[in-house]
Amino acid sequence: EFRRVLFRSVALARVRVEQLIVISYLIHEDFEKALLPYLQQHPIDRYKAGKEAIKDPLLKTFLSSQSHQHLAQVAAAAHQARDPSSDGTEKSLNQSKWTKLDLLSMAKRRDTLTKEKTDICAHPLETSYQAFYRDFSSVIHSGSIALMPDFTVSEILPDGKHVIFPNPAWTRLLAMTLAYWDILGMYEILQRLAIDKKDAFRHLHNEWFLAKSDYFGIDASDP
């Protein structure tokens, strides 16, 4: 049971760092380059999802062909607004993406945009990607890293069977890491909404470093 819970936690943490990178990039990048095309992609993705769902005999009974056609029209209009040369064909909609950046490139670009910040926004998200995202992905997809000692503990049972299970130390690391990502993410969102909570988040940030010292025996002054 512990193994299943920990693997689920790793899966959720992987999604969480991906969300943080994307949201932070959208917040700090120029509106025309990031948030606008991101929003314009939504009706296109809805159309693509509906197109596949309506092919399923069971799901088709819950879907309306008329609504699907409307989604196609809205998607074509959104795509043309972003790219006036778009012909609105199914092929062009299927190939549509709101950005050409992969997640690592997005993290690097975000860090470039925030490197002159003097608050917690200066925390580099490329570091989070390099430290966690690849390893988390490997665990989820049962890659080789999932079997490394950093992730696992092996034990010989009384009946002679050799078992491998997740390292319990990861529970603390996941909890602390997720807490930090939440602090950073919520702070940036509130700042983007012009809700100034710098003092409150500075306190949370300091408390996190003190907790890190208690959890891992790391000097609280060490970033």
XYZ file of C-alpha atoms in Angstrom, residues 63-219:
157
model
C -22.362 13.608 -27.801
C -24.143 15.800 -30.310
C -22.967 16.006 -33.912
C -24.338 19.532 -34.073
C -22.318 20.569 -31.003
C -19.229 18.952 -32.488
C -19.658 20.942 -35.693
C -19.981 24.097 -33.612
C -16.741 23.229 -31.818
C -15.050 22.860 -35.202
C -16.185 26.336 -36.233
C -15.036 27.922 -32.986
C -11.683 26.107 -33.207
C -11.146 27.252 -36.796
C -11.934 30.858 -35.822
C -9.500 30.701 -32.870
C -6.773 29.259 -35.054
C -7.268 31.886 -37.729
C -7.165 34.652 -35.113
C -3.747 33.416 -34.089
C -2.590 32.621 -37.613
C -4.415 34.576 -40.354
C -2.927 32.265 -42.986
C -4.694 29.242 -41.461
C -7.132 27.529 -43.802
C -9.132 26.081 -40.888
C -8.812 22.526 -42.157
C -8.798 19.537 -39.834
C -5.126 18.942 -40.624
C -4.138 22.462 -39.582
C -6.147 22.181 -36.361
C -4.576 18.825 -35.513
C -1.098 20.301 -35.930
C -1.883 23.398 -33.859
C 0.203 24.100 -30.744
C 0.188 27.193 -28.594
C 3.984 27.197 -28.277
C 6.990 25.569 -29.891
C 8.815 25.401 -26.560
C 9.209 22.105 -24.735
C 8.963 22.123 -20.946
C 12.710 22.514 -20.326
C 12.977 25.382 -22.818
C 9.979 26.990 -21.163
C 11.648 26.736 -17.744
C 14.846 28.284 -19.122
C 12.955 31.141 -20.753
C 10.997 31.775 -17.559
C 14.231 31.901 -15.542
C 15.663 34.419 -18.001
C 12.610 36.621 -17.477
C 12.845 36.458 -13.658
C 16.617 36.526 -13.089
C 16.587 40.219 -12.104
C 13.794 39.735 -9.553
C 14.598 40.390 -5.901
C 11.761 38.303 -4.412
C 11.089 34.546 -4.412
C 10.259 34.687 -8.138
C 14.009 34.564 -8.675
C 13.989 30.880 -7.720
C 15.054 29.053 -10.942
C 12.527 26.538 -12.207
C 15.058 24.916 -14.520
C 16.623 23.566 -11.315
C 13.310 21.954 -10.352
C 13.017 20.444 -13.820
C 16.545 19.046 -13.800
C 16.330 17.788 -10.213
C 12.874 16.199 -10.331
C 10.947 16.102 -13.592
C 13.066 13.568 -15.483
C 13.398 11.280 -12.472
C 9.689 11.479 -11.702
C 8.901 10.660 -15.332
C 11.223 7.677 -15.179
C 9.521 6.349 -12.048
C 6.081 6.694 -13.629
C 7.139 5.016 -16.861
C 9.143 2.308 -15.051
C 12.457 3.432 -16.499
C 15.886 2.527 -15.199
C 16.094 5.441 -12.751
C 13.104 3.978 -10.918
C 15.332 1.100 -9.809
C 18.225 3.247 -8.596
C 19.089 3.300 -4.862
C 17.981 6.934 -4.586
C 14.416 5.805 -5.215
C 14.315 2.336 -3.745
C 15.188 0.100 -0.804
C 15.746 -3.629 -1.159
C 15.066 -6.220 1.519
C 15.281 -9.990 1.936
C 12.082 -11.371 3.452
C 12.081 -14.299 5.961
C 10.932 -16.637 3.196
C 13.978 -15.717 1.115
C 12.169 -13.511 -1.388
C 13.950 -10.353 -2.479
C 11.672 -7.308 -2.637
C 12.292 -3.753 -3.826
C 10.120 -0.910 -2.565
C 10.217 2.908 -2.612
C 12.566 4.662 -0.218
C 10.468 6.156 2.643
C 12.758 9.206 2.681
C 11.013 10.336 -0.484
C 7.859 11.117 1.490
C 9.593 13.975 3.293
C 11.318 15.198 0.161
C 8.061 15.196 -1.794
C 6.180 17.014 0.960
C 8.820 19.726 1.298
C 9.261 20.161 -2.449
C 5.535 20.399 -3.134
C 5.199 22.940 -0.328
C 7.881 25.128 -1.898
C 6.316 24.920 -5.352
C 2.956 25.867 -3.859
C 4.451 28.878 -2.077
C 6.144 30.076 -5.261
C 3.177 29.385 -7.523
C 0.586 31.077 -5.329
C 2.856 34.074 -4.777
C 3.338 34.615 -8.509
C -0.379 34.259 -9.243
C -1.306 36.795 -6.557
C 1.350 39.211 -7.796
C -0.013 38.858 -11.334
C -3.480 39.709 -9.979
C -2.010 42.787 -8.258
C -2.689 41.338 -4.814
C 0.342 42.295 -2.770
C 1.094 39.623 -0.159
C 4.861 39.933 -0.122
C 5.153 40.056 3.659
C 2.978 36.961 4.153
C 4.887 34.962 1.567
C 8.249 36.160 2.830
C 7.237 34.690 6.197
C 6.159 31.402 4.569
C 9.408 31.312 2.623
C 11.469 31.742 5.782
C 9.409 29.126 7.635
C 10.043 26.691 4.786
C 13.813 27.059 5.150
C 13.570 26.495 8.898
C 11.473 23.379 8.293
C 14.017 22.154 5.768
C 16.648 22.290 8.483
C 14.456 20.223 10.827
C 13.521 17.674 8.156
C 16.876 17.104 6.520
C 19.491 18.578 8.825
C 20.354 21.226 6.233
C 21.507 24.678 7.269
